XYZ file of C-alpha atoms in Angstrom:
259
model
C 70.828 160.393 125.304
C 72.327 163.384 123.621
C 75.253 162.942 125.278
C 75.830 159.476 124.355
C 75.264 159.979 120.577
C 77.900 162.904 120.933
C 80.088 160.833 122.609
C 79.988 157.865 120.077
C 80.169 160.433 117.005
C 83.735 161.207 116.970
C 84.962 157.240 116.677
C 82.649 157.350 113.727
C 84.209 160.639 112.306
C 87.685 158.917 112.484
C 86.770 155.746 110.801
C 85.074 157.722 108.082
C 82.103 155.829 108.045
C 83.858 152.453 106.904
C 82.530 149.071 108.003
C 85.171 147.707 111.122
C 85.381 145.176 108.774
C 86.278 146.417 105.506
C 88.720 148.316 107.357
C 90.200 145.629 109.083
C 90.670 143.601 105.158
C 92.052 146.469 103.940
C 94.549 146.656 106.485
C 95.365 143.117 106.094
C 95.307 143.375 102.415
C 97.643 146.164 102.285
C 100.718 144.202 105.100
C 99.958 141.408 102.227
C 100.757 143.347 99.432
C 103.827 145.026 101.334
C 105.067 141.220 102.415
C 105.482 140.617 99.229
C 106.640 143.734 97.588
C 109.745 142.697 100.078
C 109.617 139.658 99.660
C 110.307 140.149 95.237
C 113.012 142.651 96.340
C 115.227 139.626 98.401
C 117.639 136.861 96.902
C 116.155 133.654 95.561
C 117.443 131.818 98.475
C 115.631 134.178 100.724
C 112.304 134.095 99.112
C 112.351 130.098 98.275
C 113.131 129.722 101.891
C 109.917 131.674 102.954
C 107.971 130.451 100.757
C 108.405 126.838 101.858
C 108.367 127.210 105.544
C 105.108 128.870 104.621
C 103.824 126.157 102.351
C 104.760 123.662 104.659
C 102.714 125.389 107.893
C 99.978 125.264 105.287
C 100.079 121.982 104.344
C 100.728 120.799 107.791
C 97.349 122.393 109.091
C 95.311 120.475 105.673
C 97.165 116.761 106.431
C 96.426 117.905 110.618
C 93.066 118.219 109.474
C 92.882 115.266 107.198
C 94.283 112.780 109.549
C 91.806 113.887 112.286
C 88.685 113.291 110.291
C 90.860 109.809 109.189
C 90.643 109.344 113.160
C 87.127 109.795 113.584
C 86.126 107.480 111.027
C 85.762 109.785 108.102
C 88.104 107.249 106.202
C 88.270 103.660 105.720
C 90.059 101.567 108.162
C 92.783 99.883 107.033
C 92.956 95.847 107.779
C 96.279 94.657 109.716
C 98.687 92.910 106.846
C 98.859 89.074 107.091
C 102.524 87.405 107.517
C 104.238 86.421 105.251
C 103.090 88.729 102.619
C 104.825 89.574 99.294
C 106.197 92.848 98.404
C 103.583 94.128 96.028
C 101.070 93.508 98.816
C 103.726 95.325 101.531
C 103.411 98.154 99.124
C 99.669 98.793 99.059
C 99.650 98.141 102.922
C 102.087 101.041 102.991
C 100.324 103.275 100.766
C 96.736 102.491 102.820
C 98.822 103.684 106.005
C 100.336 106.533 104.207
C 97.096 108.028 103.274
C 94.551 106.439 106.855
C 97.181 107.986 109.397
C 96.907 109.863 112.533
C 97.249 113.480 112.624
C 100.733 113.773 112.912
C 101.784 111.727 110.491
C 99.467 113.049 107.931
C 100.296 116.952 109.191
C 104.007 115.573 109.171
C 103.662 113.740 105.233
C 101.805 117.120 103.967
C 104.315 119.602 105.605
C 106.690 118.282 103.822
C 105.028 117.968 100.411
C 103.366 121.093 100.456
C 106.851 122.713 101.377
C 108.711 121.231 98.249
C 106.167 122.176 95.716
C 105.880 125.910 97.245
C 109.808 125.921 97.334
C 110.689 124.379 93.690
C 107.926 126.947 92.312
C 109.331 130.171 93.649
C 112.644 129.155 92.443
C 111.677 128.318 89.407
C 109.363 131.219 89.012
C 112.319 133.439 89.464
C 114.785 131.449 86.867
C 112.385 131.460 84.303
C 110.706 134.866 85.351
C 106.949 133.279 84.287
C 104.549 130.730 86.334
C 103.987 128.316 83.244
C 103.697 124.482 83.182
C 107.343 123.445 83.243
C 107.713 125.045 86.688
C 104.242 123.684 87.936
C 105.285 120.267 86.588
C 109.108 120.283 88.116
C 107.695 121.450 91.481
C 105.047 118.334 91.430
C 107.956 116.084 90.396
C 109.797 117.370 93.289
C 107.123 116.861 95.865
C 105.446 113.923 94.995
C 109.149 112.033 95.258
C 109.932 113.695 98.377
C 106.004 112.816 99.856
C 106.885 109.457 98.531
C 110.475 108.554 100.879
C 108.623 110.603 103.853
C 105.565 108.600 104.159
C 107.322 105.272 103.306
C 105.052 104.541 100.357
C 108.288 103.479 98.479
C 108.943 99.738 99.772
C 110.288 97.463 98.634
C 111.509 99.676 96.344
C 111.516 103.360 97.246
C 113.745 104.948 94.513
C 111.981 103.429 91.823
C 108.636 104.074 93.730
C 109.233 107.826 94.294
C 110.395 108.558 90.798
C 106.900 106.790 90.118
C 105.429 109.158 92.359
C 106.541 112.004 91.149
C 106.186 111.468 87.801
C 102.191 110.829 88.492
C 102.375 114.044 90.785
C 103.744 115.945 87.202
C 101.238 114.875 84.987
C 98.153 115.462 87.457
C 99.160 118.955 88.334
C 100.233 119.870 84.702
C 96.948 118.863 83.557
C 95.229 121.025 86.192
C 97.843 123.230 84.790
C 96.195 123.342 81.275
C 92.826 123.471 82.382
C 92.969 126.114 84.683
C 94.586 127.989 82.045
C 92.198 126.939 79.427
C 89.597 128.261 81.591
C 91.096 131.477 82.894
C 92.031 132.545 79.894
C 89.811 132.842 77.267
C 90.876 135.262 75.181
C 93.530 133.274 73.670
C 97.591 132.006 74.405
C 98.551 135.302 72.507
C 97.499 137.779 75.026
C 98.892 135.353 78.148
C 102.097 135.585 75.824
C 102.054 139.386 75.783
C 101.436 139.777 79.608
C 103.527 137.029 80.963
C 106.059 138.847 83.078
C 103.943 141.645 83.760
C 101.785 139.401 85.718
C 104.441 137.476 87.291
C 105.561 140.736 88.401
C 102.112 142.040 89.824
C 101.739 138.858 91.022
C 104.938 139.198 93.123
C 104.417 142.951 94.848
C 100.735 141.837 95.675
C 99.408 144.249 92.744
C 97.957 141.688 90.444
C 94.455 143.994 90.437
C 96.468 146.283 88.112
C 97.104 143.862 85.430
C 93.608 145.335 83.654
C 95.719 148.075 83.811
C 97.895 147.340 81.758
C 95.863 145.320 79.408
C 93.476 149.053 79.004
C 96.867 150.763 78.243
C 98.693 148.172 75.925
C 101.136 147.780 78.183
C 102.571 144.882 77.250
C 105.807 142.620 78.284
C 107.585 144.629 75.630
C 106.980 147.917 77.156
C 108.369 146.873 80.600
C 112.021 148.231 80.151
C 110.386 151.706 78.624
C 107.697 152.205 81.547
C 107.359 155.625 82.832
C 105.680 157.164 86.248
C 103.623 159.267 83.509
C 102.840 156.350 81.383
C 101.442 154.450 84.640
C 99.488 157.035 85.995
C 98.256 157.052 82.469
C 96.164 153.511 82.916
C 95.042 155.393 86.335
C 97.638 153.015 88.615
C 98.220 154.828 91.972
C 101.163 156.473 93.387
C 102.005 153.845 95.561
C 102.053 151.393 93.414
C 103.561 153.128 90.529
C 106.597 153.437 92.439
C 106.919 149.797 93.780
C 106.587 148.836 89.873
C 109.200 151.181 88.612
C 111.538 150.019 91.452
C 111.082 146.296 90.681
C 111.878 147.106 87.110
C 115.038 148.722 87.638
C 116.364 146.035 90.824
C 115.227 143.079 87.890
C 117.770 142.344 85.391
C 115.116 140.565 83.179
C 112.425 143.362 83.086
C 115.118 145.832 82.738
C 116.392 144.352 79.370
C 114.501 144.946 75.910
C 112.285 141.810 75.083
């Protein structure tokens, strides 16, 4: 028995003492934050590109899911269309179909939705250098007209139908928009002014735990071009990650310049 204990002792030494488990979400927590610390330092093109394909795997998996609960009766079944019938009815038949498919179709019709929106918003988050409403609102627009075409809700007119759609898509997710912000930020639209790009930017390298951080030290948007290693460790933010802030500062053009 002595043995065994002694045995089992030094693969306790080396993990410290840690949980397996906390250890394992730490590691994955840290190849996160490093996937995206590279992923901030690449072109737009790069990171939009990315950041689709991965939107669209996600999406995929949710309409997968979707259409196979549609297929076991978890939605209602939708009647076969009678001849002859006009184009407004041809319309609703289409959008019953789009949204009662199989599997495929529904991991195919969110793929590609979930893809645009991911897409537009890292460009735009880049352009602008801020996640705000206009860029949540363009990327709906974008994704409800291209769900629209892909799932053939759009007859007998599918232009006019997927500008519909994506207008509707624009106003529902900009009022989430508002909300969430509403919610998430109560201290008032002056602060989320203050700390705009500074959270964009944590928000990018996977370091958006050190945005208290910054709020403790007044470290404001307006501070970004004068940041320091000193003035970081300062507001007690790591080695590591002091350096992967300072080096995003100086690569971006628009945290480098004077607000």
């Amino acid at each position: 028995m002595a043995s065994s204990s002694s045995t089992t002792s030094p693969a306790a030494q080396a993990r410290g003492g840690r949980n397996p488990l906390e250890e394992w979400s730490g590691r994955v927590r840290a190849l996160e934050a490093g996937f995206r610390a590279w992923m901030a330092k690449q072109p737009v093109h790069v990171e939009a590109a990315v950041t689709t394909a991965v939107g669209a795997v996600q999406g995929g998996a949710l309409g997968g899911l979707m259409g196979s609960i549609t297929a076991d009766g978890g939605a209602p079944w939708v009647p076969p269309l009678p001849p002859n019938a006009n184009p407004q009815a041809m319309a609703s038949f289409k959008q019953a179909q789009a949204l009662a498919a199989g599997p495929l179709v529904q991991a195919r019709n969110f793929a590609v939705m979930s893809g645009t929106n991911a897409g537009i918003s890292c460009v735009m988050r880049r352009i602008r250098g801020v996640e705000d409403i206009q860029g949540s609102m363009a990327a709906a627009f974008g994704s409800g007209v291209i769900f629209s075409l892909v799932s053939g809700m759009g007859t007998p007119n599918p232009v006019a139908s997927a500008i519909t759609s994506g207008v509707g898509f624009a106003v529902f997710q900009g009022g989430f928009f508002m909300i969430g912000q509403r919610f998430s930020k109560p201290e008032g639209v002056s602060e989320t002014n203050y700390y705009a790009k500074t959270s964009s930017m944590l928000q990018n390298l996977g370091l958006e735990k050190y945005e208290k951080n910054f709020k403790k030290g007044l470290l404001t948007d307006h501070t970004l071009p004068l940041l320091t290693d000193s003035a970081l460790k300062d507001v007690k933010i790591p080695p590591g990650p002091r350096l992967i802030i300072l080096d995003q500062i100086k690569r971006d053009s628009g945290l480098a310049k004077a607000q």
